[in-house]
Coordinates of C-alpha atoms in Angstrom, one line a residue:
M1 CA -121.9 -77.1 119.1
L2 CA -124.9 -77.8 116.7
K3 CA -126.7 -81.2 117.2
V4 CA -127.8 -83.2 114.2
T5 CA -131.1 -85.0 114.5
P6 CA -130.4 -88.5 114.0
S7 CA -134.1 -89.7 113.7
L8 CA -134.5 -87.2 110.7
N9 CA -131.2 -87.5 109.0
N10 CA -127.5 -88.4 109.1
A11 CA -128.2 -91.2 111.8
H12 CA -124.7 -92.4 111.4
L13 CA -123.2 -89.2 112.7
G14 CA -122.3 -88.6 116.3
K15 CA -124.6 -86.7 118.5
N16 CA -122.7 -83.3 118.1
Q17 CA -121.2 -83.8 114.6
L18 CA -121.8 -82.1 111.5
R19 CA -120.5 -83.4 108.1
V20 CA -118.3 -80.6 106.5
P21 CA -117.3 -81.3 103.0
K22 CA -113.6 -81.5 102.6
T23 CA -112.7 -78.8 99.8
T24 CA -110.0 -76.4 99.0
T25 CA -112.5 -73.5 99.0
M26 CA -115.1 -72.6 101.7
A27 CA -118.3 -74.7 101.2
Q28 CA -121.5 -72.9 100.7
V29 CA -124.1 -73.7 103.2
W30 CA -127.9 -73.0 102.4
V31 CA -130.3 -72.9 105.4
V32 CA -133.6 -73.4 103.6
D33 CA -137.1 -72.4 105.0
S34 CA -140.5 -74.1 104.1
N35 CA -141.5 -71.8 101.5
C36 CA -138.6 -72.6 99.4
F37 CA -139.7 -76.4 99.3
I38 CA -143.2 -75.4 98.9
H39 CA -142.2 -73.6 95.5
I40 CA -140.0 -76.4 94.5
G41 CA -142.8 -78.9 95.1
S42 CA -145.2 -76.6 93.0
M43 CA -143.0 -76.0 90.0
A44 CA -140.0 -78.4 89.8
P45 CA -139.9 -80.8 86.9
D46 CA -139.2 -84.5 86.9
G47 CA -135.3 -84.9 87.1
F48 CA -135.0 -81.8 89.4
I49 CA -133.5 -84.1 92.3
N50 CA -130.8 -85.5 90.0
D51 CA -129.8 -82.1 89.0
L52 CA -129.9 -80.7 92.4
A53 CA -127.8 -83.6 93.7
T54 CA -125.0 -83.3 91.3
V55 CA -124.8 -79.4 91.7
L56 CA -124.7 -79.7 95.5
K57 CA -122.0 -82.4 95.4
E58 CA -119.8 -80.9 92.7
G59 CA -120.1 -77.5 94.4
S60 CA -119.4 -78.7 97.9
N61 CA -122.8 -77.1 98.9
G62 CA -125.1 -78.3 101.8
L63 CA -128.7 -78.0 102.4
Y64 CA -129.6 -77.4 106.2
V65 CA -133.1 -77.4 107.8
T66 CA -134.4 -77.7 111.4
P67 CA -137.1 -80.4 112.4
G68 CA -139.7 -77.7 112.2
V69 CA -139.5 -77.5 108.5
H70 CA -140.0 -81.3 108.2
D71 CA -143.3 -80.8 110.0
E72 CA -144.4 -77.8 107.8
V73 CA -143.7 -79.6 104.4
R74 CA -144.5 -83.1 105.3
T75 CA -147.6 -83.1 102.9
V76 CA -146.0 -81.1 100.1
R77 CA -145.8 -83.2 96.8
F78 CA -144.0 -82.7 93.6
Q79 CA -147.2 -81.5 91.5
R80 CA -145.5 -81.8 88.2
W81 CA -144.1 -85.3 88.5
Y82 CA -145.9 -88.5 87.6
D83 CA -147.8 -89.9 90.5
K84 CA -146.9 -86.7 92.3
P85 CA -144.4 -88.2 95.1
N86 CA -144.0 -86.8 98.4
L87 CA -141.2 -84.1 98.4
L88 CA -139.5 -85.1 101.8
D89 CA -139.3 -88.7 100.4
K90 CA -137.3 -87.6 97.6
M91 CA -135.3 -85.1 99.2
R92 CA -134.5 -86.4 102.5
D93 CA -131.0 -87.6 101.6
L94 CA -130.0 -84.3 100.6
L95 CA -131.1 -82.5 103.7
I96 CA -129.0 -82.1 106.8
T97 CA -131.5 -81.5 109.9
V98 CA -130.1 -79.8 113.0
T99 CA -132.1 -79.5 116.2
I100 CA -132.1 -76.0 117.8
D101 CA -133.0 -75.9 121.7
E102 CA -136.4 -74.5 122.3
E103 CA -134.9 -72.3 125.0
E104 CA -132.7 -70.6 122.4
V105 CA -135.7 -69.9 120.2
R106 CA -137.7 -68.3 123.2
E107 CA -134.7 -66.1 123.9
L108 CA -134.3 -65.0 120.4
A109 CA -138.2 -64.3 120.2
S110 CA -137.9 -62.2 123.7
K111 CA -135.0 -60.2 122.1
I112 CA -136.9 -59.4 119.0
G113 CA -140.2 -58.6 120.6
E114 CA -143.5 -60.5 120.3
K115 CA -145.0 -58.4 117.5
A116 CA -141.9 -58.2 115.4
S117 CA -140.7 -61.7 115.9
P118 CA -140.9 -64.5 113.0
Q119 CA -142.6 -67.8 113.7
D120 CA -140.8 -70.4 116.0
V121 CA -139.6 -72.6 112.9
D122 CA -138.4 -69.4 111.1
L123 CA -136.3 -68.4 114.4
S124 CA -134.8 -71.8 114.4
L125 CA -133.4 -71.4 111.1
M126 CA -132.2 -67.9 111.9
I127 CA -130.3 -69.3 115.0
L128 CA -128.9 -72.2 112.9
A129 CA -127.6 -69.8 110.2
S130 CA -126.3 -67.5 112.7
K131 CA -124.3 -70.3 114.7
M132 CA -122.9 -71.8 111.3
S133 CA -121.8 -68.3 110.3
M134 CA -119.8 -67.8 113.6
E135 CA -118.1 -71.3 113.0
G136 CA -116.7 -69.6 109.9
R137 CA -119.0 -71.1 107.1
K138 CA -120.3 -69.3 104.3
V139 CA -123.9 -69.2 105.1
T140 CA -127.2 -68.1 103.1
L141 CA -130.6 -68.3 104.6
V142 CA -133.0 -68.9 101.7
S143 CA -136.5 -67.5 102.3
D144 CA -138.9 -65.2 100.6
D145 CA -140.0 -63.9 104.1
F146 CA -138.6 -60.4 104.2
K147 CA -139.1 -60.2 108.0
M148 CA -136.4 -62.8 108.5
T149 CA -133.9 -60.6 106.5
T150 CA -134.9 -57.3 108.3
T151 CA -134.8 -58.9 111.7
G152 CA -131.5 -60.6 111.2
D153 CA -130.0 -57.3 110.1
K154 CA -131.5 -55.5 113.1
I155 CA -130.1 -57.8 115.8
N156 CA -126.9 -58.6 113.8
L157 CA -127.2 -62.3 113.4
N158 CA -124.6 -62.2 110.7
F159 CA -125.9 -64.1 107.7
D160 CA -126.7 -63.5 104.1
T161 CA -130.1 -64.0 102.8
C162 CA -131.6 -64.4 99.4
P163 CA -135.2 -65.5 98.1
P164 CA -135.7 -69.2 96.8
S165 CA -135.6 -68.0 93.2
T166 CA -131.9 -66.6 93.7
F167 CA -130.9 -69.7 95.4
L168 CA -132.1 -71.7 92.3
Q169 CA -130.1 -69.2 90.1
R170 CA -126.9 -69.7 92.1
L171 CA -127.3 -73.3 92.0
A172 CA -127.8 -73.1 88.2
D173 CA -124.5 -71.2 87.7
L174 CA -122.6 -74.0 89.3
G175 CA -124.0 -76.8 87.0
S176 CA -123.6 -78.2 83.5
R177 CA -125.1 -76.4 80.4
G178 CA -128.3 -78.8 80.8
Q179 CA -128.4 -78.0 84.5
R180 CA -128.2 -74.4 83.9
T181 CA -131.0 -74.4 81.5
R182 CA -133.4 -76.4 83.6
L183 CA -132.6 -74.6 87.0
R184 CA -132.6 -71.1 85.5
S185 CA -136.1 -72.0 83.8
L186 CA -137.3 -73.1 87.4
S187 CA -135.9 -70.0 89.1
R188 CA -137.7 -67.6 86.6
R189 CA -141.0 -69.3 87.5
V190 CA -140.4 -69.2 91.1
R191 CA -139.3 -65.5 90.7
A192 CA -142.5 -64.6 89.0
A193 CA -144.5 -66.4 91.7
E194 CA -142.6 -64.4 94.4
M195 CA -142.9 -61.1 92.7
R196 CA -147.0 -61.7 92.3
Y197 CA -147.3 -62.4 95.9
A198 CA -145.2 -59.5 96.9
I199 CA -147.3 -57.1 94.9
S200 CA -150.5 -58.8 96.3
R201 CA -149.3 -57.8 99.8
A202 CA -148.4 -54.2 98.8
G203 CA -150.7 -52.7 101.5
Q204 CA -149.3 -54.7 104.4
Y205 CA -145.5 -54.0 104.3
D206 CA -142.8 -51.9 102.4
I207 CA -143.1 -53.5 99.1
Q208 CA -140.5 -51.3 97.5
A209 CA -137.9 -52.4 100.1
K210 CA -138.6 -56.2 99.6
L211 CA -138.5 -55.8 95.9
T212 CA -135.4 -53.9 96.1
W213 CA -133.9 -56.8 98.4
M214 CA -135.1 -59.4 95.8
V215 CA -133.6 -57.8 92.8
N216 CA -130.4 -56.9 94.6
S217 CA -130.0 -60.6 95.7
L218 CA -130.3 -61.6 92.1
L219 CA -127.7 -59.1 90.7
T220 CA -125.3 -60.1 93.4
S221 CA -122.2 -61.7 91.9
Q222 CA -120.8 -64.9 93.3
T223 CA -117.4 -64.1 91.9
T224 CA -114.7 -61.9 93.6
S225 CA -113.6 -59.0 91.6
T226 CA -110.4 -57.2 91.6
P227 CA -110.5 -54.4 94.3
T228 CA -110.9 -51.0 92.9
I229 CA -110.9 -47.4 94.4
K230 CA -114.4 -46.8 95.7
G231 CA -115.2 -43.6 93.5
E232 CA -113.8 -45.3 90.4
N233 CA -116.0 -48.3 91.0
V234 CA -119.1 -46.1 91.4
S235 CA -118.3 -44.1 88.3
N236 CA -118.0 -47.3 86.3
E237 CA -121.0 -48.7 87.6
R238 CA -123.0 -45.7 86.6
K239 CA -121.5 -45.9 83.0
M240 CA -122.5 -49.5 82.7
I241 CA -126.2 -48.9 84.2
G242 CA -126.4 -45.9 81.5
A243 CA -125.0 -48.2 78.7
L244 CA -127.4 -51.0 79.7
L245 CA -130.6 -48.7 79.6
R246 CA -129.5 -47.2 76.3
S247 CA -129.1 -50.6 74.9
I248 CA -132.5 -51.9 76.1
N249 CA -134.1 -48.6 74.6
G250 CA -132.5 -49.5 71.2
E251 CA -129.8 -46.8 71.2
V252 CA -126.3 -47.1 69.9
V253 CA -123.8 -48.4 72.7
K254 CA -120.0 -48.9 72.2
K255 CA -118.8 -52.1 71.4
S256 CA -116.2 -52.2 74.3
M257 CA -119.3 -51.4 76.7
L258 CA -121.3 -54.0 75.1
K259 CA -118.5 -56.6 75.8
K260 CA -118.4 -55.6 79.5
L261 CA -122.2 -56.0 79.9
G262 CA -122.2 -59.5 78.2
K263 CA -125.6 -61.0 78.4
L264 CA -127.3 -58.6 80.4
P265 CA -128.8 -56.5 77.3
N266 CA -130.4 -59.6 76.0
V267 CA -131.6 -60.8 79.5
C268 CA -133.0 -57.4 80.6
A269 CA -134.6 -56.4 77.1
P270 CA -138.0 -57.7 78.2
V271 CA -138.1 -55.0 80.8
A272 CA -138.6 -52.5 78.0
T273 CA -142.2 -53.8 77.8
L274 CA -143.0 -52.7 81.3
D275 CA -141.4 -49.4 80.8
E276 CA -143.6 -48.8 77.7
Y277 CA -146.7 -49.6 79.5
L278 CA -145.7 -47.2 82.5
A279 CA -144.9 -44.5 79.9
S280 CA -148.3 -44.9 78.3
M281 CA -150.0 -44.7 81.6
S282 CA -148.2 -41.4 82.3
S283 CA -149.1 -39.9 78.9
D284 CA -152.8 -40.9 79.0
G285 CA -153.4 -39.3 82.4
S286 CA -155.3 -40.7 85.3
S287 CA -157.2 -43.9 84.8
D288 CA -160.8 -44.3 85.9
D289 CA -160.3 -47.9 87.0
I290 CA -157.2 -48.0 89.3
Q291 CA -157.7 -51.7 90.1
Q292 CA -157.6 -52.7 86.4
E293 CA -154.3 -50.7 85.8
Y294 CA -152.7 -52.2 88.8
D295 CA -153.8 -55.8 87.6
A296 CA -152.6 -55.1 84.0
A297 CA -149.1 -54.0 85.4
A298 CA -148.9 -57.0 87.6
N299 CA -149.5 -59.4 84.9
I300 CA -146.9 -57.5 82.4
L301 CA -144.5 -57.7 85.5
S302 CA -145.0 -61.4 85.8
E303 CA -144.4 -62.0 82.1
V304 CA -141.3 -60.0 82.0
L305 CA -140.0 -61.9 85.2
E306 CA -140.5 -65.1 83.6
K307 CA -138.5 -64.2 80.5
T308 CA -135.6 -62.6 82.5

C-alpha cells in the first residue's frame, strides 16, 4: 500500500490511505516530475491555478508527486505572475504527495543498472506510477525525460508516459472554452521549449525516437473509438494521412474526408513552412555553413510548434 506523507500534504488522511475520487468512470492519475513544474513556473500565466483546479475537480483527475519533487522545485516561482510567488505555495493544495521507500528505489536502480538508471527522484516517481497502475488506476507519468519512458518500457513497469506539453493539452481538452484556450496556449509554448531542448541535445541520444514519442503522445486520442478490423483501420488511417497532406499542400480534398479530418488541416497548416524550407535546402544543394542551416531550421520548427 502506498503511504501519503502527512507533513507535505493531506495530513488529515490516515497513514496508509490515498484519496480516490468517487466517480462513475476511472479517474485519471497524473504522476508529475520536476521538469513539468519548472516549465509551468516559467510560462504559466496568472490564473493558471484556478483553471487547473477546476479542470482537475471536474475531470476527477489527481496530481501525484513524491517528496523529492518538492525538494527539487522548492525555489521555483511563477515568473509571469505579479510578485513572482513560489510555485509550491500556490500548488500545494492540488498535489498528493506519496513517500516511496528508499530500499525500493535502490532495488529498481540495481535492476536497471547504474549507467542506464534515472536519478533517485525519477525512480521514485516510476515506482509510484507502477504501483498505482497495478492497483487498477489509469496512470500517466508526466516527464520530458525520455529515459524514464524507455526504461519503464524495458522493465515492464506498466504505465503510460507523456511530456508536459501533452499533459497540458489533455487537461485543456477537459476544460471550458476559456480554459481550453488558455491551457492550449500554454501547452504550445511548453512544446516549443521541449522541442528546442531536444534538438539541442541531438548528439547525446536518439533524437528521432524522442521526437516521435513526443508527437505520438500529442496525437493519441483520449476517446475510445469503435473497434474495427485491423487491416481496415490501417487503410483508413493511410487515406486520412494522405488527405491531410494534400490539404496542407493546398490540393483539392473531398468534402467527406475534410469532415473526418475536422480541425487538423488548420492546426497542421503551419507545418508547410518547415516543408518549404527543407525543400529549398534540398534544391539549393549542400550548404557551406551547416550550423547556420541547423539554427534556421530549429527556429522555424519552434515557430511552427508555437502555432500548432
